[in-house]
Short mmCIF file of C-alpha atoms in Angstrom, two decimals:
data_model
loop_
_atom_site.label_atom_id
_atom_site.label_comp_id
_atom_site.label_asym_id
_atom_site.label_seq_id
_atom_site.Cartn_x
_atom_site.Cartn_y
_atom_site.Cartn_z
CA MET A 1 -104.09 -77.09 -20.77
CA ARG A 2 -101.66 -79.52 -21.18
CA PHE A 3 -102.67 -81.88 -23.27
CA ALA A 4 -99.65 -84.16 -23.36
CA GLY A 5 -101.13 -85.19 -19.29
CA LEU A 6 -105.01 -85.51 -20.96
CA PHE A 7 -103.91 -87.68 -23.32
CA ALA A 8 -101.55 -89.70 -21.22
CA CYS A 9 -104.07 -90.25 -18.71
CA GLY A 10 -106.60 -90.93 -20.82
CA ALA A 11 -104.60 -93.53 -22.97
CA LEU A 12 -103.67 -95.09 -19.60
CA PHE A 13 -107.25 -95.26 -18.19
CA GLY A 14 -107.92 -96.89 -21.27
CA LEU A 15 -105.57 -99.60 -21.15
CA SER A 16 -107.02 -100.61 -17.49
CA TYR A 17 -110.71 -101.25 -19.61
CA VAL A 18 -108.40 -103.66 -22.22
CA LEU A 19 -107.38 -105.08 -19.28
CA VAL A 20 -109.98 -105.47 -16.83
CA ARG A 21 -111.94 -106.47 -19.60
CA ASP A 22 -109.45 -109.82 -20.10
CA VAL A 23 -108.64 -110.70 -16.81
CA VAL A 24 -112.37 -110.40 -14.36
CA PRO A 25 -113.78 -113.63 -15.52
CA ALA A 26 -111.13 -114.34 -13.52
CA THR A 27 -111.61 -112.89 -11.05
CA GLY A 28 -114.65 -111.27 -10.30
CA PRO A 29 -115.59 -107.46 -10.87
CA VAL A 30 -114.65 -106.64 -7.08
CA GLY A 31 -111.18 -109.04 -6.74
CA VAL A 32 -109.81 -106.93 -9.66
CA THR A 33 -110.61 -103.62 -8.52
CA VAL A 34 -109.22 -105.36 -4.94
CA VAL A 35 -105.38 -106.75 -6.60
CA ARG A 36 -105.36 -103.45 -9.25
CA THR A 37 -105.97 -101.18 -6.39
CA LEU A 38 -103.32 -102.95 -3.83
CA ILE A 39 -100.77 -103.32 -6.08
CA GLY A 40 -101.00 -99.77 -7.23
CA GLY A 41 -101.47 -98.14 -4.17
CA THR A 42 -97.90 -99.57 -2.84
CA ALA A 43 -96.42 -98.66 -5.94
CA LEU A 44 -97.35 -95.30 -4.90
CA LEU A 45 -96.63 -95.41 -1.50
CA LEU A 46 -93.04 -96.71 -2.38
CA ALA A 47 -92.64 -94.17 -4.69
CA ALA A 48 -93.73 -91.47 -2.49
CA ARG A 49 -91.01 -92.07 0.27
CA ALA A 50 -88.42 -92.09 -1.81
CA ALA A 51 -89.79 -88.70 -2.67
CA GLY A 52 -90.28 -87.29 1.11
CA GLN A 53 -93.99 -87.87 0.92
CA ARG A 54 -96.48 -88.97 2.44
CA PRO A 55 -100.46 -89.68 2.31
CA GLN A 56 -101.50 -87.48 5.53
CA TRP A 57 -102.74 -90.78 6.94
CA ARG A 58 -103.95 -88.33 10.34
CA ARG A 59 -107.65 -87.49 7.48
CA TRP A 60 -107.68 -90.80 7.19
CA ARG A 61 -111.88 -90.46 7.25
CA ALA A 62 -111.28 -87.85 4.20
CA TYR A 63 -109.27 -90.96 2.02
CA LEU A 64 -111.70 -93.65 2.84
CA VAL A 65 -114.02 -91.03 1.46
CA LEU A 66 -111.95 -90.11 -1.85
CA GLY A 67 -111.40 -93.83 -2.39
CA ALA A 68 -114.85 -94.46 -2.28
CA LEU A 69 -115.76 -91.83 -4.43
CA SER A 70 -113.15 -92.16 -7.16
CA ALA A 71 -112.39 -95.85 -7.45
CA ALA A 72 -114.23 -98.18 -5.17
CA VAL A 73 -118.20 -96.97 -5.34
CA PRO A 74 -117.84 -95.63 -9.13
CA PHE A 75 -115.76 -99.90 -10.01
CA SER A 76 -118.84 -101.49 -9.03
CA LEU A 77 -121.61 -99.18 -10.41
CA ILE A 78 -119.88 -99.62 -13.81
CA SER A 79 -119.43 -103.44 -13.50
CA LEU A 80 -122.99 -103.34 -11.76
CA SER A 81 -124.19 -101.40 -15.16
CA MET A 82 -121.98 -103.76 -17.63
CA LEU A 83 -124.36 -106.79 -16.30
CA SER A 84 -126.59 -105.76 -18.83
CA LEU A 85 -125.26 -103.49 -21.56
CA ASN A 86 -122.68 -104.23 -23.66
CA ALA A 87 -119.03 -102.34 -23.79
CA GLY A 88 -120.07 -99.91 -26.17
CA THR A 89 -123.14 -98.52 -24.35
CA ALA A 90 -121.37 -99.03 -21.08
CA ALA A 91 -118.18 -96.46 -22.69
CA VAL A 92 -120.54 -93.45 -23.38
CA LEU A 93 -122.32 -93.58 -20.45
CA ASN A 94 -119.09 -92.82 -18.61
CA ALA A 95 -118.49 -90.25 -21.40
CA SER A 96 -120.42 -88.39 -19.54
CA SER A 97 -118.70 -87.47 -16.45
CA PRO A 98 -117.65 -84.39 -18.38
CA LEU A 99 -120.79 -83.16 -18.11
CA PHE A 100 -121.87 -84.17 -14.45
CA ALA A 101 -118.43 -82.55 -13.17
CA LEU A 102 -119.58 -79.17 -14.80
CA GLY A 103 -122.81 -79.32 -12.94
CA PHE A 104 -120.36 -79.59 -10.00
CA ALA A 105 -118.27 -76.81 -10.97
CA ARG A 106 -119.04 -73.19 -9.44
CA ARG A 107 -119.09 -70.62 -12.55
CA ARG A 108 -121.49 -71.60 -15.75
CA PRO A 109 -120.32 -73.87 -18.60
CA THR A 110 -120.14 -71.67 -21.77
CA ALA A 111 -122.05 -72.10 -24.77
CA GLY A 112 -119.28 -73.73 -26.67
CA GLN A 113 -118.08 -75.36 -23.53
CA LEU A 114 -121.77 -77.41 -24.15
CA ALA A 115 -121.29 -77.22 -27.79
CA GLY A 116 -118.61 -78.93 -27.69
CA LEU A 117 -118.84 -81.48 -24.99
CA ALA A 118 -121.91 -82.43 -26.44
CA LEU A 119 -119.63 -83.04 -30.15
CA ALA A 120 -117.37 -84.65 -27.81
CA ILE A 121 -120.22 -87.71 -26.42
CA SER A 122 -121.97 -87.86 -29.60
CA GLY A 123 -118.61 -88.74 -30.96
CA VAL A 124 -117.75 -90.66 -27.64
CA ALA A 125 -121.77 -92.64 -28.88
CA VAL A 126 -119.96 -92.95 -33.42
CA ALA A 127 -117.09 -94.31 -32.12
CA MET A 128 -118.52 -97.47 -30.27
CA ALA A 129 -120.96 -97.78 -32.37
CA SER A 130 -120.01 -100.08 -34.50
CA ARG A 131 -120.17 -102.74 -30.75
CA GLY A 132 -123.32 -102.54 -31.11
CA LEU A 133 -125.50 -99.64 -28.56
CA HIS A 134 -128.47 -102.22 -27.27
CA LEU A 135 -130.35 -102.67 -23.75
CA GLY A 136 -129.83 -106.25 -21.96
CA ASP A 137 -133.02 -106.84 -19.64
CA GLY A 138 -131.84 -104.61 -16.59
CA GLY A 139 -131.28 -102.37 -18.65
CA VAL A 140 -133.08 -99.39 -16.83
CA VAL A 141 -130.96 -100.62 -13.87
CA GLY A 142 -127.59 -100.46 -15.89
CA VAL A 143 -128.07 -97.17 -17.35
CA LEU A 144 -128.90 -95.84 -13.93
CA ALA A 145 -125.52 -97.56 -12.73
CA GLY A 146 -123.90 -95.90 -15.15
CA LEU A 147 -124.66 -92.79 -15.06
CA ALA A 148 -124.31 -92.84 -11.28
CA GLY A 149 -121.05 -94.03 -12.01
CA ALA A 150 -119.81 -91.90 -13.80
CA ALA A 151 -121.40 -88.72 -11.57
CA VAL A 152 -119.76 -89.85 -8.64
CA PHE A 153 -116.21 -90.47 -9.89
CA ALA A 154 -116.54 -86.71 -11.50
CA TYR A 155 -117.59 -85.64 -7.92
CA GLY A 156 -114.06 -87.33 -6.73
CA GLY A 157 -112.53 -85.05 -8.52
CA PHE A 158 -113.77 -82.05 -6.91
CA PHE A 159 -113.79 -83.78 -3.71
CA ALA A 160 -110.18 -84.04 -3.76
CA ALA A 161 -109.36 -80.66 -5.04
CA ARG A 162 -111.01 -79.56 -2.24
CA HIS A 163 -109.98 -81.46 1.21
CA PHE A 164 -106.07 -82.27 -0.27
CA PRO A 165 -105.68 -79.32 -1.86
CA ASP A 166 -101.64 -79.27 -0.91
CA GLU A 167 -101.14 -82.98 -1.01
CA ALA A 168 -98.80 -84.41 -2.91
CA PRO A 169 -100.70 -86.13 -6.11
CA ALA A 170 -98.09 -89.54 -4.91
CA ALA A 171 -98.76 -89.73 -1.92
CA LEU A 172 -102.76 -88.73 -3.01
CA ALA A 173 -103.66 -91.05 -5.66
CA ALA A 174 -101.07 -93.49 -3.05
CA GLY A 175 -104.04 -92.81 0.28
CA GLN A 176 -106.48 -92.68 -2.77
CA GLN A 177 -105.83 -96.92 -3.85
CA LEU A 178 -105.37 -97.62 -0.49
CA ALA A 179 -108.04 -96.33 0.59
CA ALA A 180 -110.19 -98.03 -1.68
CA CYS A 181 -108.94 -101.15 -1.26
CA LEU A 182 -109.18 -101.31 2.43
CA LEU A 183 -112.93 -100.54 1.76
CA LEU A 184 -113.85 -103.51 -1.01
CA ALA A 185 -111.97 -105.97 1.11
CA PRO A 186 -113.84 -107.14 3.08
CA ALA A 187 -116.59 -108.48 -0.17
CA LEU A 188 -114.67 -110.73 -1.00
CA LEU A 189 -115.17 -113.12 2.11
CA VAL A 190 -118.49 -113.55 0.78
CA LEU A 191 -116.56 -113.59 -3.15
CA PRO A 192 -114.00 -114.58 -2.88
CA VAL A 193 -111.30 -115.17 -6.03
CA ARG A 194 -111.69 -118.47 -6.93
CA ALA A 195 -109.03 -118.34 -9.99
CA GLU A 196 -106.07 -120.38 -9.92
CA PRO A 197 -102.92 -117.77 -10.45
CA THR A 198 -101.71 -117.90 -13.61
CA GLY A 199 -98.45 -116.33 -14.58
CA GLY A 200 -100.04 -114.45 -17.56
CA LEU A 201 -102.71 -113.66 -15.01
CA VAL A 202 -100.45 -112.07 -12.61
CA LEU A 203 -98.45 -110.53 -15.05
CA ARG A 204 -102.00 -108.61 -16.66
CA LEU A 205 -102.76 -107.64 -13.38
CA ALA A 206 -99.47 -105.95 -12.34
CA VAL A 207 -99.77 -104.25 -15.61
CA LEU A 208 -102.99 -103.18 -14.30
CA GLY A 209 -102.01 -102.14 -11.05
CA LEU A 210 -98.84 -100.45 -12.11
CA ALA A 211 -99.87 -99.30 -15.38
CA GLY A 212 -104.05 -98.56 -15.01
CA SER A 213 -104.33 -97.58 -10.82
CA ALA A 214 -100.69 -95.75 -10.18
CA LEU A 215 -99.39 -94.66 -12.96
CA ALA A 216 -103.12 -93.08 -14.44
CA TYR A 217 -104.12 -91.37 -10.92
CA LEU A 218 -100.85 -89.52 -10.66
CA LEU A 219 -101.58 -88.41 -13.50
CA PHE A 220 -105.20 -87.64 -12.81
CA TYR A 221 -104.64 -85.78 -9.64
CA ARG A 222 -101.46 -84.10 -11.46
CA LEU A 223 -104.54 -82.68 -13.43
CA VAL A 224 -107.05 -81.88 -11.00
CA ALA A 225 -104.15 -79.54 -8.88
CA THR A 226 -103.01 -77.58 -12.37
CA GLU A 227 -106.13 -77.83 -14.67
CA GLY A 228 -108.89 -77.80 -12.46
CA PRO A 229 -111.45 -81.02 -11.03
CA ALA A 230 -113.88 -80.16 -14.17
CA ARG A 231 -111.40 -80.31 -17.52
CA ALA A 232 -109.66 -83.07 -15.59
CA ALA A 233 -113.05 -85.06 -16.22
CA ASN A 234 -112.97 -84.25 -19.34
CA VAL A 235 -110.79 -87.77 -19.34
CA ASN A 236 -113.25 -90.24 -19.83
CA LEU A 237 -113.33 -89.07 -23.19
CA LEU A 238 -110.92 -90.09 -24.30
CA VAL A 239 -110.69 -93.67 -22.12
CA PRO A 240 -113.61 -95.55 -24.93
CA LEU A 241 -111.24 -94.30 -28.15
CA PHE A 242 -108.16 -95.40 -26.35
CA GLY A 243 -109.69 -99.00 -25.03
CA VAL A 244 -111.22 -98.69 -28.85
CA LEU A 245 -107.21 -98.33 -30.01
CA TRP A 246 -106.04 -100.24 -27.59
CA GLY A 247 -108.29 -103.30 -29.06
CA TRP A 248 -106.73 -102.66 -31.98
CA VAL A 249 -102.85 -102.89 -30.86
CA LEU A 250 -102.98 -105.90 -28.59
CA LEU A 251 -106.25 -108.22 -29.58
CA ALA A 252 -105.71 -106.79 -33.36
CA GLU A 253 -109.38 -105.44 -33.00
CA PRO A 254 -110.68 -103.84 -36.37
CA VAL A 255 -111.07 -100.08 -36.46
CA PRO A 256 -114.15 -99.61 -39.32
CA PRO A 257 -113.83 -96.41 -40.46
CA LEU A 258 -117.03 -94.94 -38.85
CA SER A 259 -115.17 -95.08 -35.38
CA VAL A 260 -111.96 -92.84 -36.84
CA ALA A 261 -115.14 -90.23 -37.78
CA GLY A 262 -116.08 -90.81 -34.05
CA MET A 263 -112.60 -90.28 -32.21
CA ALA A 264 -112.30 -87.75 -34.85
CA ALA A 265 -115.25 -85.95 -33.77
CA THR A 266 -114.39 -86.37 -30.05
CA VAL A 267 -111.13 -85.39 -29.94
CA ALA A 268 -112.59 -81.42 -31.71
CA GLY A 269 -115.44 -81.25 -29.08
CA LEU A 270 -112.54 -81.63 -26.38
CA PHE A 271 -110.29 -78.78 -27.54
CA LEU A 272 -114.89 -76.51 -27.60
CA VAL A 273 -114.67 -77.87 -24.28
CA LEU A 274 -111.22 -76.62 -22.75
CA ARG A 275 -110.94 -73.42 -25.20
CA ALA A 276 -111.35 -71.17 -21.85
CA PRO A 277 -109.12 -70.83 -19.71
CA ALA A 278 -109.03 -73.47 -16.40
CA GLN A 279 -111.59 -73.39 -13.76
CA ARG A 280 -109.84 -74.44 -10.29
CA VAL A 281 -112.02 -74.76 -7.33
#
């Protein structure tokens, strides 16, 4: 398993969580998603064209489905879940994505994989405990939305592997991001962005689009192609951990010893999950 690629992808997705939390009050969940996918998709398209690649636009229907599965729908469901859940609870629910991926895989998971996944998810819960794990009003709806978002994202990796087996990762990520932007853009007619485009906001959105969408999804689809969608989904175990680390680096948020212990347990569980040979679709 290319651990470096998995951890780099997790770091970028974790950074995106910190940035979204920072800009979403000004842009709204739909606005930030449209902007980040537009910036990310455009950058990926330019990079793919420079490398002599381009998305298979004749398969636009499949791209729309992929954009919905891997970005538009899970992002919207996660945003919905956070209306009634705090960040810690939402992160733990999002970490269930690898469990759904094992369910979608053709092979049955081994006892070691299940034990490792249980350890990893428990580690995420411990790491996020300092941020609180509780439900607010409408908590059942939030839990269902969070689990559904994790499941949809997990299935998106399998859809990409089955329907775009020969697509270059840069072209695939570009098509996915632009399709997601196209799907969500009409919602801005109902939920427009009312914030003034200050320099700081534009800069954060640019970083979010280039790092959290373009580069992160480029790495993610490379993992899908080389390691299979079930293993690629394990990146969601790392997202909340890197979210804590980025909060410490960028926002000077404290990292209690209990969170460090949870991170160690998550990494140990992840190694158990990844011991088995890579499984592709």
